[in-house]
Amino acid sequence: MRIALIDYHLNTTNAIGHGFHRIAEALKDEHQFTVFAASFDNPDPAKIEYVHVPALHRPLFLLFLSFHVTALLTVWWYQLRNRVRFDVVHSSEVNVFNRGIVYPQFCNTAYLRNQWKTSRPSGIYGLIRWLDHQLRALAEPLVFRFARRIVAPSDGLAREITTIFGQKVGSKVRVIHNPVDIEKMKQPDDFDREGKRRSQGFTPDDLVLSFVALGHFERKGLPLLFAGIQAADNPRLKLMIVGGTPYLIESYKQRAKDLGIQDQVVFVGTHADIRPFLWMSDLFAFPSAYETFSLVTIEACAAGIPVLVSQLYGVEDYLVDGFNGWQVERTPEALAEKLRFAFENRALLPQIGQNAANSVKGYDGENFVENWRTFYTRYVAEFSSPSGVGTPSQLQAK
């Protein structure tokens, strides 16, 4: 079958890009893939066709607005020029009006209603983020209504979409968990853990926490984690932060200083390979306000690291409190209590980490690909007419 994949930036550093790469690479000999994106790291140009979609890249709300127009026109012109129609059009998020498969990783409507007030950034950055979320929230009911199928990465997001947009939309939702390179995340026997820890200034007496996020530090709970470390009042608790832009890092260095925990916090910046930082950690901490799958938490589990998280969609599917990690309320006191417990019971952490690794084995890429292979086949059997992109005006004709 002929399949179109549509997304902003198709790279392996984000959940959707990683998933699309997996699908196209694994099924390229079975189906004909054409990728429409503003940027794409093509793993096999001989078998996977890439069509560039021009778009304004910054700020995010302009990327959202421009991509809606240019992606629609690019796909339409491609089909007209080549006299083809796609059997499947598979787009990410609510980035284009697609009469095919929509693949959301977030519900902006729910986030603005329930979490925005407590996790919003400040200043002009916060205003830009708010505008981006608002535009996406406005698009969600239209895009979900227009789609034939909606594929969510977790049961929690599927429930949320159904609750907010109604059973008519909810009946379209299916769940396929995002993939994780389980084998790749395992710590190799020759990894110099103590040497790596020393290189970051940690001592054998330190309990090292890791926090990983490309950005969105407020929503992902870094301010709360700072407050929890301050409340725990233990100088041997150390936090290693992976990710963030230079501006974001500088602002959070100042926050740490204002709280008096600057000597307990290490910023290592953004790295394409986060595994060494997980492997040198004793505990992965991620008290996020809102996630729909939390790929990085599964990666930490696969790396054999116990996790300390808030109640999150996706994580709830495999986390057993006290067995492979801990789930806590989003308060400094609750975090501090678990941090003290982890420090006082460090001998338990390796076994809890092993339990975590065992609990996420089913999230490997092979299962992910097989689920999508089956889904595509059933989708085409159910909807025999070709898929396509469209405009909101076409909603009235459905």
mmCIF file of C-alpha atoms in Angstrom:
data_model
loop_
_atom_site.group_PDB
_atom_site.id
_atom_site.type_symbol
_atom_site.label_atom_id
_atom_site.label_comp_id
_atom_site.label_asym_id
_atom_site.label_seq_id
_atom_site.Cartn_x
_atom_site.Cartn_y
_atom_site.Cartn_z
ATOM 1 C CA MET A 1 0.000 0.000 0.000
ATOM 2 C CA ARG A 2 0.999 3.643 -0.451
ATOM 3 C CA ILE A 3 1.450 5.443 2.898
ATOM 4 C CA ALA A 4 2.086 9.139 3.638
ATOM 5 C CA LEU A 5 3.708 10.165 6.942
ATOM 6 C CA ILE A 6 3.312 13.836 7.931
ATOM 7 C CA ASP A 7 5.103 15.655 10.753
ATOM 8 C CA TYR A 8 7.128 18.826 11.403
ATOM 9 C CA HIS A 9 10.551 17.385 12.091
ATOM 10 C CA LEU A 10 10.979 13.660 11.678
ATOM 11 C CA ASN A 11 14.018 12.815 13.769
ATOM 12 C CA THR A 12 14.726 10.169 16.369
ATOM 13 C CA THR A 13 15.043 12.582 19.323
ATOM 14 C CA ASN A 14 11.274 12.893 19.818
ATOM 15 C CA ALA A 15 8.588 10.252 20.386
ATOM 16 C CA ILE A 16 6.683 10.752 17.127
ATOM 17 C CA GLY A 17 9.790 11.039 14.979
ATOM 18 C CA HIS A 18 11.273 7.944 16.582
ATOM 19 C CA GLY A 19 8.042 6.055 15.968
ATOM 20 C CA PHE A 20 7.722 7.129 12.340
ATOM 21 C CA HIS A 21 11.349 6.138 11.702
ATOM 22 C CA ARG A 22 10.694 2.714 13.187
ATOM 23 C CA ILE A 23 7.593 2.195 11.060
ATOM 24 C CA ALA A 24 9.143 3.322 7.785
ATOM 25 C CA GLU A 25 12.425 1.429 8.270
ATOM 26 C CA ALA A 26 10.732 -1.820 9.278
ATOM 27 C CA LEU A 27 7.956 -1.792 6.666
ATOM 28 C CA LYS A 28 9.721 -0.136 3.706
ATOM 29 C CA ASP A 29 9.939 -3.454 1.832
ATOM 30 C CA GLU A 30 6.218 -4.097 2.337
ATOM 31 C CA HIS A 31 4.764 -0.661 1.617
ATOM 32 C CA GLN A 32 5.665 2.511 -0.271
ATOM 33 C CA PHE A 33 6.327 5.381 2.154
ATOM 34 C CA THR A 34 6.389 9.086 1.322
ATOM 35 C CA VAL A 35 7.380 11.424 4.153
ATOM 36 C CA PHE A 36 6.132 15.026 4.150
ATOM 37 C CA ALA A 37 8.081 17.082 6.698
ATOM 38 C CA ALA A 38 9.960 20.318 7.239
ATOM 39 C CA SER A 39 13.006 18.173 8.037
ATOM 40 C CA PHE A 40 13.653 14.447 7.922
ATOM 41 C CA ASP A 41 16.698 12.277 8.666
ATOM 42 C CA ASN A 42 15.993 9.727 5.938
ATOM 43 C CA PRO A 43 17.396 6.312 6.928
ATOM 44 C CA ASP A 44 17.000 4.889 3.394
ATOM 45 C CA PRO A 45 16.506 7.440 0.570
ATOM 46 C CA ALA A 46 16.434 4.630 -1.992
ATOM 47 C CA LYS A 47 13.240 3.195 -0.518
ATOM 48 C CA ILE A 48 11.670 6.022 1.513
ATOM 49 C CA GLU A 49 10.684 9.121 -0.436
ATOM 50 C CA TYR A 50 11.040 12.511 1.260
ATOM 51 C CA VAL A 51 9.084 15.589 0.190
ATOM 52 C CA HIS A 52 10.132 18.827 1.884
ATOM 53 C CA VAL A 53 7.350 20.955 3.392
ATOM 54 C CA PRO A 54 8.331 24.635 3.743
ATOM 55 C CA ALA A 55 7.311 26.179 7.059
ATOM 56 C CA LEU A 56 8.240 28.900 9.527
ATOM 57 C CA HIS A 57 10.194 27.133 12.270
ATOM 58 C CA ARG A 58 10.000 29.679 15.108
ATOM 59 C CA PRO A 59 8.142 30.476 17.265
ATOM 60 C CA LEU A 60 6.127 27.286 17.670
ATOM 61 C CA PHE A 61 2.715 28.808 17.030
ATOM 62 C CA LEU A 62 3.917 30.102 13.638
ATOM 63 C CA LEU A 63 5.266 26.648 12.817
ATOM 64 C CA PHE A 64 1.833 25.249 13.698
ATOM 65 C CA LEU A 65 -0.048 27.772 11.568
ATOM 66 C CA SER A 66 2.269 27.707 8.555
ATOM 67 C CA PHE A 67 2.590 23.910 8.500
ATOM 68 C CA HIS A 68 -1.194 23.495 8.427
ATOM 69 C CA VAL A 69 -1.289 25.399 5.147
ATOM 70 C CA THR A 70 1.934 24.288 3.484
ATOM 71 C CA ALA A 71 1.592 20.587 4.362
ATOM 72 C CA LEU A 72 -1.934 20.451 2.987
ATOM 73 C CA LEU A 73 -0.869 22.154 -0.252
ATOM 74 C CA THR A 74 2.284 20.053 -0.591
ATOM 75 C CA VAL A 75 0.437 16.746 -0.234
ATOM 76 C CA TRP A 76 -2.331 17.914 -2.558
ATOM 77 C CA TRP A 77 0.148 19.060 -5.241
ATOM 78 C CA TYR A 78 2.185 15.860 -4.921
ATOM 79 C CA GLN A 79 -0.884 13.712 -5.557
ATOM 80 C CA LEU A 80 -2.047 15.882 -8.448
ATOM 81 C CA ARG A 81 1.374 16.006 -10.117
ATOM 82 C CA ASN A 82 2.059 12.282 -9.721
ATOM 83 C CA ARG A 83 -1.554 11.197 -10.302
ATOM 84 C CA VAL A 84 -1.594 9.054 -7.175
ATOM 85 C CA ARG A 85 -3.694 8.723 -4.048
ATOM 86 C CA PHE A 86 -2.487 7.444 -0.705
ATOM 87 C CA ASP A 87 -4.095 4.394 0.849
ATOM 88 C CA VAL A 88 -3.103 5.735 4.264
ATOM 89 C CA VAL A 89 -2.333 9.293 5.384
ATOM 90 C CA HIS A 90 -0.762 9.158 8.832
ATOM 91 C CA SER A 91 -0.131 12.522 10.512
ATOM 92 C CA SER A 92 1.133 13.516 13.944
ATOM 93 C CA GLU A 93 -0.633 15.553 16.612
ATOM 94 C CA VAL A 94 -3.164 18.021 15.143
ATOM 95 C CA ASN A 95 -0.685 19.438 12.662
ATOM 96 C CA VAL A 96 -2.883 18.991 9.565
ATOM 97 C CA PHE A 97 -6.525 18.221 8.754
ATOM 98 C CA ASN A 98 -6.224 14.580 7.796
ATOM 99 C CA ARG A 99 -9.019 12.267 6.654
ATOM 100 C CA GLY A 100 -6.907 9.324 7.739
ATOM 101 C CA ILE A 101 -4.903 8.451 10.878
ATOM 102 C CA VAL A 102 -4.086 11.105 13.486
ATOM 103 C CA TYR A 103 -1.341 10.251 15.972
ATOM 104 C CA PRO A 104 -1.597 12.602 19.017
ATOM 105 C CA GLN A 105 0.916 12.581 21.837
ATOM 106 C CA PHE A 106 -0.727 15.349 23.855
ATOM 107 C CA CYS A 107 -4.161 16.818 24.622
ATOM 108 C CA ASN A 108 -3.815 20.597 24.713
ATOM 109 C CA THR A 109 -7.430 21.112 25.758
ATOM 110 C CA ALA A 110 -6.941 18.966 28.860
ATOM 111 C CA TYR A 111 -3.591 20.526 29.690
ATOM 112 C CA LEU A 112 -4.933 24.087 29.521
ATOM 113 C CA ARG A 113 -7.923 23.160 31.681
ATOM 114 C CA ASN A 114 -6.144 21.173 34.342
ATOM 115 C CA GLN A 115 -2.398 21.858 34.512
ATOM 116 C CA TRP A 116 -1.519 25.135 32.799
ATOM 117 C CA LYS A 117 -2.040 27.417 35.792
ATOM 118 C CA THR A 118 0.364 25.455 37.999
ATOM 119 C CA SER A 119 3.057 24.731 35.405
ATOM 120 C CA ARG A 120 3.096 27.669 32.999
ATOM 121 C CA PRO A 121 6.379 29.419 32.192
ATOM 122 C CA SER A 122 6.725 33.093 33.004
ATOM 123 C CA GLY A 123 7.336 36.114 30.791
ATOM 124 C CA ILE A 124 7.284 36.246 26.997
ATOM 125 C CA TYR A 125 8.239 32.575 26.812
ATOM 126 C CA GLY A 126 5.097 31.691 28.744
ATOM 127 C CA LEU A 127 2.951 33.859 26.461
ATOM 128 C CA ILE A 128 4.310 32.131 23.349
ATOM 129 C CA ARG A 129 3.711 28.717 24.886
ATOM 130 C CA TRP A 130 0.166 29.675 25.869
ATOM 131 C CA LEU A 131 -0.610 30.851 22.329
ATOM 132 C CA ASP A 132 0.760 27.612 20.860
ATOM 133 C CA HIS A 133 -1.359 25.489 23.232
ATOM 134 C CA GLN A 134 -4.446 27.631 22.558
ATOM 135 C CA LEU A 135 -4.166 27.258 18.786
ATOM 136 C CA ARG A 136 -3.749 23.499 19.103
ATOM 137 C CA ALA A 137 -6.667 23.277 21.518
ATOM 138 C CA LEU A 138 -8.854 25.100 18.991
ATOM 139 C CA ALA A 139 -7.792 22.652 16.269
ATOM 140 C CA GLU A 140 -8.237 19.457 18.320
ATOM 141 C CA PRO A 141 -12.035 19.007 18.059
ATOM 142 C CA LEU A 142 -11.973 19.703 14.312
ATOM 143 C CA VAL A 143 -8.992 17.471 13.542
ATOM 144 C CA PHE A 144 -10.287 14.613 15.703
ATOM 145 C CA ARG A 145 -13.739 14.861 14.117
ATOM 146 C CA PHE A 146 -12.242 14.852 10.610
ATOM 147 C CA ALA A 147 -9.965 11.841 11.229
ATOM 148 C CA ARG A 148 -11.020 8.278 10.527
ATOM 149 C CA ARG A 149 -8.816 6.826 13.257
ATOM 150 C CA ILE A 150 -6.950 8.341 16.234
ATOM 151 C CA VAL A 151 -4.024 6.373 17.649
ATOM 152 C CA ALA A 152 -2.951 7.285 21.195
ATOM 153 C CA PRO A 153 0.256 6.069 22.888
ATOM 154 C CA SER A 154 -1.412 5.267 26.219
ATOM 155 C CA ASP A 155 -4.705 4.166 27.733
ATOM 156 C CA GLY A 156 -4.757 7.379 29.766
ATOM 157 C CA LEU A 157 -4.669 9.660 26.720
ATOM 158 C CA ALA A 158 -7.317 7.511 25.017
ATOM 159 C CA ARG A 159 -9.604 7.950 28.049
ATOM 160 C CA GLU A 160 -8.934 11.673 28.150
ATOM 161 C CA ILE A 161 -9.773 12.224 24.472
ATOM 162 C CA THR A 162 -13.005 10.269 24.909
ATOM 163 C CA THR A 163 -13.962 12.197 28.053
ATOM 164 C CA ILE A 164 -13.315 15.626 26.559
ATOM 165 C CA PHE A 165 -14.495 15.186 22.968
ATOM 166 C CA GLY A 166 -17.251 12.643 23.430
ATOM 167 C CA GLN A 167 -17.967 9.054 22.538
ATOM 168 C CA LYS A 168 -18.260 9.761 18.796
ATOM 169 C CA VAL A 169 -14.603 10.807 18.727
ATOM 170 C CA GLY A 170 -13.666 8.250 21.382
ATOM 171 C CA SER A 171 -14.960 5.410 19.231
ATOM 172 C CA LYS A 172 -12.219 6.214 16.717
ATOM 173 C CA VAL A 173 -9.392 5.905 19.269
ATOM 174 C CA ARG A 174 -7.020 2.954 19.358
ATOM 175 C CA VAL A 175 -3.895 2.505 21.554
ATOM 176 C CA ILE A 176 -0.417 1.588 20.315
ATOM 177 C CA HIS A 177 2.383 2.210 22.812
ATOM 178 C CA ASN A 178 5.420 4.116 21.576
ATOM 179 C CA PRO A 179 8.627 2.099 21.028
ATOM 180 C CA VAL A 180 11.686 1.970 23.256
ATOM 181 C CA ASP A 181 15.087 0.523 22.342
ATOM 182 C CA ILE A 182 15.039 -1.842 25.293
ATOM 183 C CA GLU A 183 18.274 -3.672 24.473
ATOM 184 C CA LYS A 184 20.088 -0.440 23.659
ATOM 185 C CA MET A 185 19.200 1.011 27.066
ATOM 186 C CA LYS A 186 20.882 -1.784 29.056
ATOM 187 C CA GLN A 187 24.086 -0.792 30.836
ATOM 188 C CA PRO A 188 27.121 -2.562 29.298
ATOM 189 C CA ASP A 189 29.413 -4.514 31.567
ATOM 190 C CA ASP A 190 32.408 -2.295 30.736
ATOM 191 C CA PHE A 191 30.680 0.985 31.599
ATOM 192 C CA ASP A 192 32.869 2.901 34.085
ATOM 193 C CA ARG A 193 30.075 4.062 36.357
ATOM 194 C CA GLU A 194 32.224 5.348 39.207
ATOM 195 C CA GLY A 195 34.584 7.117 36.831
ATOM 196 C CA LYS A 196 31.691 8.857 35.078
ATOM 197 C CA ARG A 197 30.210 9.902 38.402
ATOM 198 C CA ARG A 198 33.550 11.364 39.521
ATOM 199 C CA SER A 199 33.787 13.315 36.259
ATOM 200 C CA GLN A 200 30.565 15.125 37.204
ATOM 201 C CA GLY A 201 31.816 15.869 40.726
ATOM 202 C CA PHE A 202 29.850 13.167 42.554
ATOM 203 C CA THR A 203 31.261 11.119 45.444
ATOM 204 C CA PRO A 204 30.455 7.497 46.400
ATOM 205 C CA ASP A 205 28.360 8.831 49.283
ATOM 206 C CA ASP A 206 26.069 10.832 46.990
ATOM 207 C CA LEU A 207 22.620 9.674 45.923
ATOM 208 C CA VAL A 208 22.469 10.866 42.331
ATOM 209 C CA LEU A 209 19.106 11.735 40.789
ATOM 210 C CA SER A 210 18.708 12.323 37.066
ATOM 211 C CA PHE A 211 16.122 14.500 35.333
ATOM 212 C CA VAL A 212 15.851 14.504 31.537
ATOM 213 C CA ALA A 213 13.873 16.929 29.355
ATOM 214 C CA LEU A 214 14.610 18.794 26.132
ATOM 215 C CA GLY A 215 12.630 21.763 27.475
ATOM 216 C CA HIS A 216 9.318 22.559 29.215
ATOM 217 C CA PHE A 217 11.093 22.378 32.599
ATOM 218 C CA GLU A 218 8.084 23.956 34.341
ATOM 219 C CA ARG A 219 5.539 21.424 33.081
ATOM 220 C CA LYS A 220 7.924 18.519 33.613
ATOM 221 C CA GLY A 221 8.350 19.417 37.268
ATOM 222 C CA LEU A 222 11.888 20.718 37.688
ATOM 223 C CA PRO A 223 10.847 23.618 39.986
ATOM 224 C CA LEU A 224 8.974 21.094 42.148
ATOM 225 C CA LEU A 225 11.997 18.802 42.213
ATOM 226 C CA PHE A 226 14.180 21.719 43.333
ATOM 227 C CA ALA A 227 11.718 22.387 46.164
ATOM 228 C CA GLY A 228 11.699 18.701 47.137
ATOM 229 C CA ILE A 229 15.503 18.586 47.325
ATOM 230 C CA GLN A 230 15.523 21.731 49.427
ATOM 231 C CA ALA A 231 12.900 20.233 51.763
ATOM 232 C CA ALA A 232 14.839 16.947 52.081
ATOM 233 C CA ASP A 233 17.736 18.970 53.537
ATOM 234 C CA ASN A 234 20.486 16.481 52.689
ATOM 235 C CA PRO A 235 23.644 17.768 50.961
ATOM 236 C CA ARG A 236 24.406 14.234 49.739
ATOM 237 C CA LEU A 237 21.346 14.342 47.458
ATOM 238 C CA LYS A 238 22.574 15.428 44.028
ATOM 239 C CA LEU A 239 20.542 16.219 40.909
ATOM 240 C CA MET A 240 21.873 15.870 37.370
ATOM 241 C CA ILE A 241 19.792 17.722 34.745
ATOM 242 C CA VAL A 242 20.073 16.559 31.130
ATOM 243 C CA GLY A 243 18.630 18.864 28.465
ATOM 244 C CA GLY A 244 17.555 22.472 28.144
ATOM 245 C CA THR A 245 18.597 25.473 26.071
ATOM 246 C CA PRO A 246 21.418 27.739 27.297
ATOM 247 C CA TYR A 247 18.879 30.391 28.337
ATOM 248 C CA LEU A 248 16.758 27.871 30.233
ATOM 249 C CA ILE A 249 19.802 26.426 31.986
ATOM 250 C CA GLU A 250 21.019 29.846 33.116
ATOM 251 C CA SER A 251 17.615 30.753 34.516
ATOM 252 C CA TYR A 252 17.442 27.489 36.467
ATOM 253 C CA LYS A 253 20.978 27.886 37.764
ATOM 254 C CA GLN A 254 19.767 31.123 39.317
ATOM 255 C CA ARG A 255 16.722 29.350 40.786
ATOM 256 C CA ALA A 256 18.962 26.734 42.370
ATOM 257 C CA LYS A 257 21.144 29.484 43.820
ATOM 258 C CA ASP A 258 18.127 31.327 45.210
ATOM 259 C CA LEU A 259 17.052 28.101 46.976
ATOM 260 C CA GLY A 260 20.542 27.469 48.313
ATOM 261 C CA ILE A 261 20.926 24.099 46.511
ATOM 262 C CA GLN A 262 23.338 25.218 43.776
ATOM 263 C CA ASP A 263 26.022 22.821 45.083
ATOM 264 C CA GLN A 264 23.616 19.899 44.710
ATOM 265 C CA VAL A 265 22.614 20.561 41.090
ATOM 266 C CA VAL A 266 24.644 19.756 37.958
ATOM 267 C CA PHE A 267 23.535 20.853 34.485
ATOM 268 C CA VAL A 268 25.061 18.747 31.708
ATOM 269 C CA GLY A 269 23.148 20.289 28.790
ATOM 270 C CA THR A 270 21.494 18.551 25.860
ATOM 271 C CA HIS A 271 22.946 15.275 24.605
ATOM 272 C CA ALA A 272 21.802 13.018 21.779
ATOM 273 C CA ASP A 273 22.685 9.985 23.903
ATOM 274 C CA ILE A 274 21.249 10.189 27.419
ATOM 275 C CA ARG A 275 22.175 6.624 28.391
ATOM 276 C CA PRO A 276 25.476 7.374 30.202
ATOM 277 C CA PHE A 277 23.678 9.853 32.444
ATOM 278 C CA LEU A 278 20.994 7.329 33.316
ATOM 279 C CA TRP A 279 23.582 4.618 33.958
ATOM 280 C CA MET A 280 25.472 6.785 36.447
ATOM 281 C CA SER A 281 22.247 7.633 38.328
ATOM 282 C CA ASP A 282 20.773 5.966 41.393
ATOM 283 C CA LEU A 283 17.238 7.221 40.765
ATOM 284 C CA PHE A 284 15.334 8.885 37.912
ATOM 285 C CA ALA A 285 13.079 11.724 39.117
ATOM 286 C CA PHE A 286 10.304 13.117 36.936
ATOM 287 C CA PRO A 287 7.416 14.825 38.799
ATOM 288 C CA SER A 288 5.776 16.126 35.613
ATOM 289 C CA ALA A 289 2.403 17.849 35.641
ATOM 290 C CA TYR A 290 1.243 16.208 32.421
ATOM 291 C CA GLU A 291 2.536 13.454 30.133
ATOM 292 C CA THR A 292 0.670 11.139 27.798
ATOM 293 C CA PHE A 293 3.367 8.477 27.536
ATOM 294 C CA SER A 294 6.680 9.670 29.088
ATOM 295 C CA LEU A 295 9.126 7.854 26.847
ATOM 296 C CA VAL A 296 12.082 8.922 28.979
ATOM 297 C CA THR A 297 10.616 7.242 32.070
ATOM 298 C CA ILE A 298 10.403 3.934 30.210
ATOM 299 C CA GLU A 299 13.966 4.460 28.976
ATOM 300 C CA ALA A 300 15.097 4.957 32.576
ATOM 301 C CA CYS A 301 13.321 1.748 33.596
ATOM 302 C CA ALA A 302 14.909 -0.109 30.673
ATOM 303 C CA ALA A 303 18.295 1.205 31.845
ATOM 304 C CA GLY A 304 17.677 -0.477 35.201
ATOM 305 C CA ILE A 305 17.028 2.720 37.165
ATOM 306 C CA PRO A 306 14.215 3.036 39.751
ATOM 307 C CA VAL A 307 11.839 5.888 38.933
ATOM 308 C CA LEU A 308 10.268 8.531 41.148
ATOM 309 C CA VAL A 309 7.357 10.076 39.253
ATOM 310 C CA SER A 310 4.007 11.772 39.635
ATOM 311 C CA GLN A 311 0.803 10.118 38.429
ATOM 312 C CA LEU A 312 1.230 10.061 34.646
ATOM 313 C CA TYR A 313 -0.542 8.489 31.707
ATOM 314 C CA GLY A 314 1.511 5.653 30.264
ATOM 315 C CA VAL A 315 3.523 5.221 33.460
ATOM 316 C CA GLU A 316 0.397 4.042 35.277
ATOM 317 C CA ASP A 317 0.279 1.092 32.864
ATOM 318 C CA TYR A 318 3.388 -0.552 34.355
ATOM 319 C CA LEU A 319 4.444 1.180 37.590
ATOM 320 C CA VAL A 320 3.896 -0.780 40.796
ATOM 321 C CA ASP A 321 4.602 1.513 43.731
ATOM 322 C CA GLY A 322 7.515 0.293 45.827
ATOM 323 C CA PHE A 323 8.320 -2.553 43.418
ATOM 324 C CA ASN A 324 9.825 -0.869 40.355
ATOM 325 C CA GLY A 325 9.674 2.742 41.500
ATOM 326 C CA TRP A 326 7.476 5.219 43.347
ATOM 327 C CA GLN A 327 4.538 7.388 42.432
ATOM 328 C CA VAL A 328 4.123 10.515 44.552
ATOM 329 C CA GLU A 329 1.869 13.518 44.889
ATOM 330 C CA ARG A 330 3.174 16.687 43.283
ATOM 331 C CA THR A 331 4.233 18.410 46.505
ATOM 332 C CA PRO A 332 7.717 19.213 47.834
ATOM 333 C CA GLU A 333 6.926 17.324 51.043
ATOM 334 C CA ALA A 334 5.929 14.124 49.236
ATOM 335 C CA LEU A 335 9.054 14.255 47.075
ATOM 336 C CA ALA A 336 11.278 14.974 50.085
ATOM 337 C CA GLU A 337 9.832 11.993 51.956
ATOM 338 C CA LYS A 338 10.645 9.582 49.116
ATOM 339 C CA LEU A 339 14.089 11.096 48.572
ATOM 340 C CA ARG A 340 14.914 10.548 52.243
ATOM 341 C CA PHE A 341 13.620 6.968 52.002
ATOM 342 C CA ALA A 342 15.712 6.277 48.893
ATOM 343 C CA PHE A 343 18.830 7.683 50.561
ATOM 344 C CA GLU A 344 18.323 5.651 53.725
ATOM 345 C CA ASN A 345 17.557 2.448 51.773
ATOM 346 C CA ARG A 346 20.111 2.644 48.983
ATOM 347 C CA ALA A 347 20.773 -1.091 49.188
ATOM 348 C CA LEU A 348 17.257 -1.711 47.825
ATOM 349 C CA LEU A 349 17.691 0.424 44.697
ATOM 350 C CA PRO A 350 19.547 -2.071 42.447
ATOM 351 C CA GLN A 351 16.804 -4.696 42.844
ATOM 352 C CA ILE A 352 14.079 -2.110 42.301
ATOM 353 C CA GLY A 353 15.951 -1.014 39.179
ATOM 354 C CA GLN A 354 16.057 -4.604 37.915
ATOM 355 C CA ASN A 355 12.314 -4.884 38.549
ATOM 356 C CA ALA A 356 11.832 -1.710 36.520
ATOM 357 C CA ALA A 357 13.798 -3.162 33.592
ATOM 358 C CA ASN A 358 11.741 -6.355 33.634
ATOM 359 C CA SER A 359 8.459 -4.438 33.709
ATOM 360 C CA VAL A 360 8.983 -2.587 30.397
ATOM 361 C CA LYS A 361 10.247 -5.398 28.161
ATOM 362 C CA GLY A 362 6.986 -5.364 26.189
ATOM 363 C CA TYR A 363 7.664 -1.836 24.920
ATOM 364 C CA ASP A 364 10.355 -2.941 22.469
ATOM 365 C CA GLY A 365 10.393 -1.835 18.850
ATOM 366 C CA GLU A 366 9.450 -5.238 17.451
ATOM 367 C CA ASN A 367 6.073 -5.208 19.199
ATOM 368 C CA PHE A 368 5.524 -1.608 18.085
ATOM 369 C CA VAL A 369 6.163 -2.418 14.422
ATOM 370 C CA GLU A 370 3.989 -5.525 14.496
ATOM 371 C CA ASN A 371 1.139 -3.511 16.039
ATOM 372 C CA TRP A 372 1.357 -0.913 13.254
ATOM 373 C CA ARG A 373 1.650 -3.577 10.547
ATOM 374 C CA THR A 374 -1.605 -5.109 11.765
ATOM 375 C CA PHE A 375 -3.249 -1.723 12.233
ATOM 376 C CA TYR A 376 -2.488 -0.557 8.669
ATOM 377 C CA THR A 377 -3.903 -3.783 7.230
ATOM 378 C CA ARG A 378 -7.110 -3.506 9.230
ATOM 379 C CA TYR A 379 -7.423 0.204 8.474
ATOM 380 C CA VAL A 380 -7.256 -0.303 4.703
ATOM 381 C CA ALA A 381 -9.676 -3.220 4.910
ATOM 382 C CA GLU A 382 -12.135 -1.063 6.843
ATOM 383 C CA PHE A 383 -11.733 2.093 4.761
ATOM 384 C CA SER A 384 -11.291 0.951 1.175
ATOM 385 C CA SER A 385 -11.360 4.478 -0.312
ATOM 386 C CA PRO A 386 -8.011 6.323 -0.238
ATOM 387 C CA SER A 387 -7.106 8.657 2.612
ATOM 388 C CA GLY A 388 -6.278 12.290 2.158
ATOM 389 C CA VAL A 389 -5.750 15.643 3.809
ATOM 390 C CA GLY A 390 -8.493 18.242 3.845
ATOM 391 C CA THR A 391 -9.734 21.561 5.098
ATOM 392 C CA PRO A 392 -12.175 22.389 7.904
ATOM 393 C CA SER A 393 -14.858 23.250 5.330
ATOM 394 C CA GLN A 394 -14.888 19.609 4.266
ATOM 395 C CA LEU A 395 -16.065 18.640 7.746
ATOM 396 C CA GLN A 396 -19.588 19.603 6.777
ATOM 397 C CA ALA A 397 -19.522 17.060 3.955
ATOM 398 C CA LYS A 398 -18.564 14.112 6.161
#
